[in-house]
CSV table of C-alpha atoms and ligand atoms in Angstrom, one decimal:
chain,number,residue,atom,x,y,z
A,257,UNK,CA,256.1,363.2,17.9
A,258,UNK,CA,254.2,365.1,20.8
A,259,UNK,CA,250.5,365.0,20.5
A,260,UNK,CA,249.2,368.0,18.9
A,261,UNK,CA,245.6,369.6,19.1
A,262,UNK,CA,243.3,369.1,16.1
A,263,UNK,CA,243.6,371.7,13.7
A,264,UNK,CA,241.1,374.5,13.7
A,265,UNK,CA,239.1,374.6,10.6
A,266,UNK,CA,239.8,378.5,9.3
A,267,UNK,CA,237.0,380.6,8.0
A,268,UNK,CA,238.8,381.8,4.8
A,269,UNK,CA,241.6,380.7,2.8
A,270,UNK,CA,244.4,382.9,0.9
A,271,UNK,CA,245.1,381.4,-2.2
A,272,UNK,CA,248.6,381.7,-3.6
A,273,UNK,CA,248.4,380.6,-7.1
A,274,UNK,CA,249.9,382.3,-10.1
A,275,UNK,CA,251.9,385.2,-8.0
A,276,UNK,CA,255.4,383.7,-9.1
A,277,UNK,CA,258.0,386.4,-7.8
A,278,UNK,CA,255.2,388.2,-5.8
A,279,UNK,CA,254.3,385.1,-3.6
A,280,UNK,CA,256.6,385.6,-0.9
A,281,UNK,CA,255.3,389.6,-0.6
A,282,UNK,CA,251.8,388.6,-1.2
A,283,UNK,CA,251.9,385.8,1.3
A,284,UNK,CA,253.3,387.9,4.3
A,285,UNK,CA,250.9,390.8,3.0
A,286,UNK,CA,248.0,388.5,3.6
A,287,UNK,CA,249.1,387.8,6.9
A,288,UNK,CA,249.6,391.4,7.8
A,289,UNK,CA,246.1,391.7,6.7
A,290,UNK,CA,244.6,389.1,8.7
A,291,UNK,CA,244.6,385.9,6.9
A,292,UNK,CA,245.6,382.6,9.0
A,293,UNK,CA,245.2,380.0,6.2
A,294,UNK,CA,247.1,379.7,3.4
A,295,UNK,CA,246.4,377.5,0.5
A,296,UNK,CA,249.3,376.0,-2.0
A,297,UNK,CA,250.2,373.3,-4.1
A,298,UNK,CA,253.8,371.5,-4.8
A,299,UNK,CA,253.3,372.1,-8.5
A,300,UNK,CA,255.7,374.9,-9.8
A,301,UNK,CA,253.7,375.4,-12.8
A,302,UNK,CA,250.9,377.2,-10.8
A,303,UNK,CA,252.2,377.7,-7.4
A,304,UNK,CA,255.6,379.1,-5.6
A,305,UNK,CA,255.3,376.9,-2.6
A,306,UNK,CA,258.9,377.9,-1.8
A,307,UNK,CA,258.1,381.5,-2.1
A,308,UNK,CA,255.3,380.9,0.6
A,309,UNK,CA,257.7,379.3,2.6
A,310,UNK,CA,259.7,382.3,2.3
A,311,UNK,CA,256.9,384.9,3.2
A,312,UNK,CA,256.1,382.7,6.1
A,313,UNK,CA,259.7,383.2,7.4
A,314,UNK,CA,259.2,386.7,7.1
A,315,UNK,CA,256.4,387.0,9.1
A,316,UNK,CA,258.1,384.9,11.9
A,317,UNK,CA,260.9,387.3,11.8
A,318,UNK,CA,259.2,390.3,12.5
A,319,UNK,CA,256.8,388.2,15.2
A,320,UNK,CA,253.5,388.5,13.2
A,321,UNK,CA,252.8,385.1,13.6
A,322,UNK,CA,254.0,381.8,14.9
A,323,UNK,CA,253.6,378.6,13.3
A,324,UNK,CA,250.6,377.4,15.3
A,325,UNK,CA,248.5,380.2,14.5
A,326,UNK,CA,248.4,379.2,10.9
A,327,UNK,CA,246.4,376.6,9.0
A,328,UNK,CA,248.6,375.6,6.1
A,329,UNK,CA,247.1,373.5,3.5
A,330,UNK,CA,249.2,372.1,0.2
A,331,UNK,CA,248.4,369.4,-2.7
A,332,UNK,CA,250.2,366.5,-4.3
A,333,UNK,CA,249.8,366.7,-8.2
A,334,UNK,CA,250.1,363.8,-10.6
A,335,UNK,CA,252.8,364.1,-13.3
A,336,UNK,CA,250.9,365.4,-15.9
A,337,UNK,CA,249.6,368.1,-14.0
A,338,UNK,CA,253.1,369.1,-13.6
A,339,UNK,CA,255.6,371.0,-15.8
A,340,UNK,CA,259.2,370.0,-16.1
A,341,UNK,CA,259.9,371.2,-12.5
A,342,UNK,CA,258.8,367.6,-10.6
A,343,UNK,CA,258.8,367.6,-6.6
A,344,UNK,CA,259.4,363.8,-7.2
A,345,UNK,CA,261.3,361.2,-9.0
A,346,UNK,CA,258.7,360.2,-12.0
A,347,UNK,CA,260.1,356.6,-12.2
A,348,UNK,CA,259.3,356.2,-9.0
A,349,UNK,CA,256.3,354.6,-7.6
A,350,UNK,CA,253.3,356.8,-6.8
A,351,UNK,CA,253.6,356.2,-3.2
A,352,UNK,CA,257.1,357.2,-3.4
A,353,UNK,CA,256.0,360.1,-5.5
A,354,UNK,CA,253.6,361.0,-2.7
A,355,UNK,CA,256.2,360.8,0.2
A,356,UNK,CA,258.8,362.8,-1.6
A,357,UNK,CA,256.4,365.6,-2.8
A,358,UNK,CA,255.5,365.6,0.9
A,359,UNK,CA,259.0,365.7,2.2
A,360,UNK,CA,259.9,368.8,-0.3
A,361,UNK,CA,256.5,370.6,0.6
A,362,UNK,CA,257.6,370.6,4.4
A,363,UNK,CA,261.2,371.9,3.6
A,364,UNK,CA,259.4,374.8,1.2
A,365,UNK,CA,257.3,375.6,4.2
A,366,UNK,CA,259.6,375.0,7.0
A,367,UNK,CA,257.6,373.1,8.8
A,368,UNK,CA,257.3,369.5,10.2
A,369,UNK,CA,253.4,369.1,9.5
A,370,UNK,CA,250.7,370.9,7.2
A,371,UNK,CA,247.3,371.5,8.5
A,372,UNK,CA,245.4,370.0,5.4
A,373,UNK,CA,247.2,367.5,2.5
A,374,UNK,CA,244.9,367.5,-0.7
A,375,UNK,CA,245.1,365.4,-3.9
A,376,UNK,CA,244.9,368.1,-6.6
A,377,UNK,CA,242.9,366.2,-8.7
A,378,UNK,CA,241.8,362.3,-9.7
A,379,UNK,CA,243.8,360.6,-12.1
A,380,UNK,CA,240.5,360.5,-14.6
A,381,UNK,CA,237.7,363.2,-14.9
A,382,UNK,CA,235.4,360.4,-14.9
A,383,UNK,CA,236.2,357.7,-12.4
A,384,UNK,CA,237.8,357.1,-9.4
A,385,UNK,CA,240.4,354.7,-10.2
A,386,UNK,CA,243.3,352.5,-8.9
A,387,UNK,CA,245.7,355.0,-9.2
A,388,UNK,CA,243.7,357.5,-7.1
A,389,UNK,CA,243.5,354.8,-4.4
A,390,UNK,CA,247.0,354.2,-4.5
A,391,UNK,CA,247.8,358.3,-3.9
A,392,UNK,CA,245.1,358.3,-1.7
A,393,UNK,CA,246.4,355.4,0.7
A,394,UNK,CA,249.9,356.9,0.3
A,395,UNK,CA,248.7,360.6,1.8
A,396,UNK,CA,246.8,358.5,4.6
A,397,UNK,CA,250.3,356.9,5.5
A,398,UNK,CA,251.3,360.7,5.5
A,399,UNK,CA,248.8,361.9,7.5
A,400,UNK,CA,249.3,358.9,10.2
A,401,UNK,CA,253.2,359.5,10.1
A,402,UNK,CA,252.1,363.3,11.6
A,403,UNK,CA,253.0,365.5,8.7
A,404,UNK,CA,249.6,366.0,7.7
A,405,UNK,CA,246.8,366.8,10.3
A,406,UNK,CA,243.7,366.4,7.1
A,407,UNK,CA,243.2,365.1,4.2
A,408,UNK,CA,241.2,366.5,1.1
A,409,UNK,CA,240.2,366.2,-2.7
A,410,UNK,CA,240.2,368.7,-5.1
A,411,UNK,CA,238.7,369.0,-8.5
A,412,UNK,CA,236.5,366.1,-8.1
A,413,UNK,CA,232.7,364.9,-9.1
A,414,UNK,CA,229.7,364.1,-7.4
A,415,UNK,CA,230.4,360.7,-9.4
A,416,UNK,CA,234.2,360.7,-7.9
A,417,UNK,CA,233.0,360.7,-4.3
A,418,UNK,CA,230.5,358.4,-5.0
A,419,UNK,CA,232.6,355.8,-6.0
A,420,UNK,CA,235.1,356.8,-3.3
A,421,UNK,CA,232.5,355.9,-0.7
A,422,UNK,CA,231.5,352.8,-2.5
A,423,UNK,CA,234.8,351.4,-2.6
A,424,UNK,CA,234.7,352.0,0.9
A,425,UNK,CA,237.7,354.4,0.7
A,426,UNK,CA,238.3,356.8,3.9
A,427,UNK,CA,236.4,360.2,2.9
A,428,UNK,CA,238.2,363.3,2.7
A,429,UNK,CA,237.6,365.8,5.3
A,430,UNK,CA,237.8,368.7,2.7
A,431,UNK,CA,236.8,369.0,-0.8
A,432,UNK,CA,238.3,371.7,-2.6
A,433,UNK,CA,236.5,372.4,-6.0
A,434,UNK,CA,235.7,375.5,-8.4
A,435,UNK,CA,232.4,376.9,-7.8
A,436,UNK,CA,230.3,378.0,-10.5
A,437,UNK,CA,226.6,379.9,-9.8
A,438,UNK,CA,225.4,378.5,-12.9
A,439,UNK,CA,225.8,375.0,-11.5
A,440,UNK,CA,223.8,376.1,-8.3
A,441,UNK,CA,227.4,376.8,-6.8
A,442,UNK,CA,228.5,373.1,-7.1
A,443,UNK,CA,225.0,372.1,-5.6
A,444,UNK,CA,225.3,368.1,-5.6
A,445,UNK,CA,229.1,367.9,-4.5
A,446,UNK,CA,227.9,370.4,-1.6
A,447,UNK,CA,224.9,368.4,-0.6
A,448,UNK,CA,227.1,364.9,-0.7
A,449,UNK,CA,229.8,366.9,1.3
A,450,UNK,CA,227.1,368.2,4.1
A,451,UNK,CA,225.7,365.0,4.4
A,452,UNK,CA,229.1,363.3,5.2
A,453,UNK,CA,230.4,366.3,7.0
A,454,UNK,CA,233.2,367.1,4.7
A,455,UNK,CA,234.1,370.9,4.5
A,456,UNK,CA,233.5,372.5,1.3
A,457,UNK,CA,235.8,374.7,-0.1
A,458,UNK,CA,235.0,376.8,-2.9
A,459,UNK,CA,237.5,378.9,-5.4
A,460,UNK,CA,236.9,381.2,-8.6
A,461,UNK,CA,233.9,382.5,-6.4
A,462,UNK,CA,234.5,385.9,-8.3
A,463,UNK,CA,236.4,384.8,-11.5
A,464,UNK,CA,233.7,381.9,-12.4
A,465,UNK,CA,230.9,384.2,-11.7
A,466,UNK,CA,231.0,387.6,-13.1
A,467,UNK,CA,227.5,387.3,-14.1
A,468,UNK,CA,226.3,386.8,-10.6
A,469,UNK,CA,228.5,389.7,-9.8
A,470,UNK,CA,227.1,392.5,-12.2
A,471,UNK,CA,223.3,390.9,-11.1
A,472,UNK,CA,220.9,393.6,-9.7
A,473,UNK,CA,219.8,391.3,-6.8
A,474,UNK,CA,223.8,391.7,-5.6
A,475,UNK,CA,223.4,395.3,-6.5
A,476,UNK,CA,220.4,395.7,-4.2
A,477,UNK,CA,222.2,393.7,-1.4
A,478,UNK,CA,225.2,395.8,-1.3
A,479,UNK,CA,223.4,398.7,-0.2
A,480,UNK,CA,223.1,400.1,3.3
A,481,UNK,CA,219.9,399.5,4.2
A,482,UNK,CA,220.8,395.9,4.6
A,483,UNK,CA,222.9,396.5,7.3
A,484,UNK,CA,223.1,400.2,8.4
A,485,UNK,CA,226.5,400.1,9.2
A,486,UNK,CA,228.0,398.0,6.1
A,487,UNK,CA,228.3,399.1,2.8
A,488,UNK,CA,229.2,396.0,0.9
A,489,UNK,CA,230.9,395.5,-2.1
A,490,UNK,CA,229.5,392.8,-4.8
A,491,UNK,CA,232.4,390.5,-3.8
A,492,UNK,CA,231.6,390.9,-0.3
A,493,UNK,CA,228.2,389.6,-0.6
A,494,UNK,CA,229.0,386.7,-2.8
A,495,UNK,CA,231.9,385.6,0.1
A,496,UNK,CA,229.2,385.9,2.3
A,497,UNK,CA,226.7,384.2,0.7
A,498,UNK,CA,229.5,381.6,0.4
A,499,UNK,CA,230.0,381.0,4.2
A,500,UNK,CA,226.1,381.3,5.0
A,501,UNK,CA,225.8,378.4,1.9
A,502,UNK,CA,228.3,376.3,3.8
A,503,UNK,CA,231.0,376.9,1.5
A,504,UNK,CA,234.6,377.8,3.0
A,505,UNK,CA,235.9,380.6,0.4
A,506,UNK,CA,239.2,381.2,-1.2
A,507,UNK,CA,240.5,384.5,-2.4
A,508,UNK,CA,243.5,384.8,-4.6
A,509,UNK,CA,243.7,388.5,-4.5
A,510,UNK,CA,246.8,390.3,-4.7
A,511,UNK,CA,245.5,393.7,-3.7
A,512,UNK,CA,245.8,394.8,0.1
A,513,UNK,CA,242.6,396.9,0.0
A,514,UNK,CA,240.4,393.7,-1.5
A,515,UNK,CA,242.6,391.7,1.2
A,516,UNK,CA,240.8,393.6,3.6
A,517,UNK,CA,237.6,393.9,2.3
A,518,UNK,CA,237.5,390.0,1.7
A,519,UNK,CA,238.1,389.3,5.1
A,520,UNK,CA,235.5,392.0,6.6
A,521,UNK,CA,232.6,390.0,4.5
A,522,UNK,CA,232.9,387.9,7.8
A,523,UNK,CA,230.7,390.6,9.2
A,524,UNK,CA,228.3,390.6,6.9
A,525,UNK,CA,225.4,388.6,7.8
A,526,UNK,CA,223.0,388.2,4.6
A,527,UNK,CA,219.4,387.4,5.4
A,528,UNK,CA,218.2,383.6,5.0
A,529,UNK,CA,215.9,385.2,1.7
A,530,UNK,CA,218.9,386.0,0.3
A,531,UNK,CA,220.9,383.6,0.8
A,532,UNK,CA,218.4,381.3,-0.9
A,533,UNK,CA,218.0,383.8,-3.5
A,534,UNK,CA,221.8,383.9,-4.7
A,535,UNK,CA,222.2,380.1,-4.2
A,536,UNK,CA,219.3,379.6,-7.3
A,537,UNK,CA,220.3,382.8,-8.8
A,538,UNK,CA,221.9,380.9,-12.1
A,539,UNK,CA,221.5,377.1,-11.9
B,1326,NAP,N1,242.4,373.2,-6.6
B,1326,NAP,C1,242.9,373.7,-7.6
B,1326,NAP,O1,242.8,373.3,-9.0
B,1326,NAP,C2,242.6,375.5,-7.9
B,1326,NAP,C3,242.5,376.2,-9.0
B,1326,NAP,C4,242.7,377.5,-8.9
B,1326,NAP,C5,242.5,377.9,-7.6
B,1326,NAP,N2,242.6,377.2,-6.6
B,1326,NAP,C6,243.4,378.0,-5.4
B,1326,NAP,O2,242.0,379.3,-5.0
B,1326,NAP,C7,243.0,380.4,-5.1
B,1326,NAP,C8,241.9,381.5,-5.7
B,1326,NAP,O3,241.5,381.3,-6.7
B,1326,NAP,P1,240.1,382.1,-7.3
B,1326,NAP,O4,240.2,381.8,-8.8
B,1326,NAP,O5,239.2,381.8,-6.3
B,1326,NAP,O6,241.2,383.5,-7.5
B,1326,NAP,P2,242.1,384.3,-8.6
B,1326,NAP,O7,242.0,384.0,-9.7
B,1326,NAP,O8,243.4,384.2,-7.7
B,1326,NAP,O9,241.5,385.6,-8.5
B,1326,NAP,C9,240.4,386.3,-7.4
B,1326,NAP,C10,240.2,387.9,-8.4
B,1326,NAP,O10,239.2,388.1,-7.8
B,1326,NAP,C11,239.7,389.6,-7.5
B,1326,NAP,N3,239.2,390.2,-6.2
B,1326,NAP,C12,239.5,389.2,-5.2
B,1326,NAP,N4,238.6,389.9,-4.0
B,1326,NAP,C13,238.4,391.0,-4.5
B,1326,NAP,C14,237.3,392.0,-4.2
B,1326,NAP,N5,237.1,392.3,-3.2
B,1326,NAP,N6,236.7,392.7,-5.2
B,1326,NAP,C15,237.2,393.0,-6.5
B,1326,NAP,N7,237.9,392.0,-7.0
B,1326,NAP,C16,238.6,391.1,-5.8
B,1326,NAP,C17,241.1,389.6,-7.9
B,1326,NAP,O11,241.6,390.9,-8.1
B,1326,NAP,P3,242.4,391.6,-7.5
B,1326,NAP,O12,243.8,390.7,-7.4
B,1326,NAP,O13,242.9,393.2,-8.1
B,1326,NAP,O14,242.1,392.0,-6.0
B,1326,NAP,C18,241.6,388.3,-8.7
B,1326,NAP,O15,241.5,389.1,-10.2
B,1326,NAP,C19,244.1,380.3,-5.6
B,1326,NAP,O16,245.0,380.9,-5.5
B,1326,NAP,C20,244.6,378.8,-5.4
B,1326,NAP,O17,245.1,378.8,-4.1
B,1326,NAP,C21,242.8,375.9,-6.8
């Protein structure tokens, strides 16, 4: 394979979970609205990865984007996280399952590499186990063979990451976690990531934090006085806060206007004291 430039890390990820038959059209719409980074998983239970590929194909056909413009991220999911529609042979070894899942993802997405490949979640909620070590090694092989540019882990605790580090495993380039304001927006994991130069991706920033969206502080920050040219929505304040706090945000919106608004949050800069206040708003 010819040498490829390193993946550019995007500033917003469009998430494709739970979109079923609308996945192709919503993926294409997200690209049309300006997203260039797409998150999916080879887990048919919650994602329709093949549909993401159909949306990409439609965008390629109209000349909207080419593959090199995009950051494509997908995931390997263990069997307990799947339904009967498995992208691998459940009787095969875990290493083979990873290779089969990756081959299937590349076919779904009609590409020969993904920009980022995540372990969807460790096998145990408590510990980084030998099972995870085997899957992670198999993912590293996929990366070394050029089929993934960067690797990551999702749904991890600080303990998982510390155990990875203690076992001298290669640390991930990305962590993707649900981000609860009441847990200081996953403060402990974010601090670990910051120290190790791991990029933290946050999902459910809106859905997990309804109390924040309705907090008077957020309402105050949406007013035009903050930025003369910007009448922000609470969602935009949250996304802008996330970026200022070092969180690479995901959005799963199905609404064209929300897609535009979410991307426009990149133009909203909150003052440092507001960022600090939101960070410690709920936990
Ligand atoms: N690794 C994992 O285990 C995992 C787990 C969950 C999610 N994810 C990833 O993260 C992605 C995003 O998931 P999520 O939980 O953050 O989002 P989500 O559940 O897909 O929903 C976002 C919600 O916020 C609303 N919204 C978005 N922008 C808005 C705006 N500007 N104003 C008002 N409402 C707005 C959406 O409503 P409208 O549709 O009406 O805009 C929707 O109800 C998923 O698609 C998936 O790719 C990963």
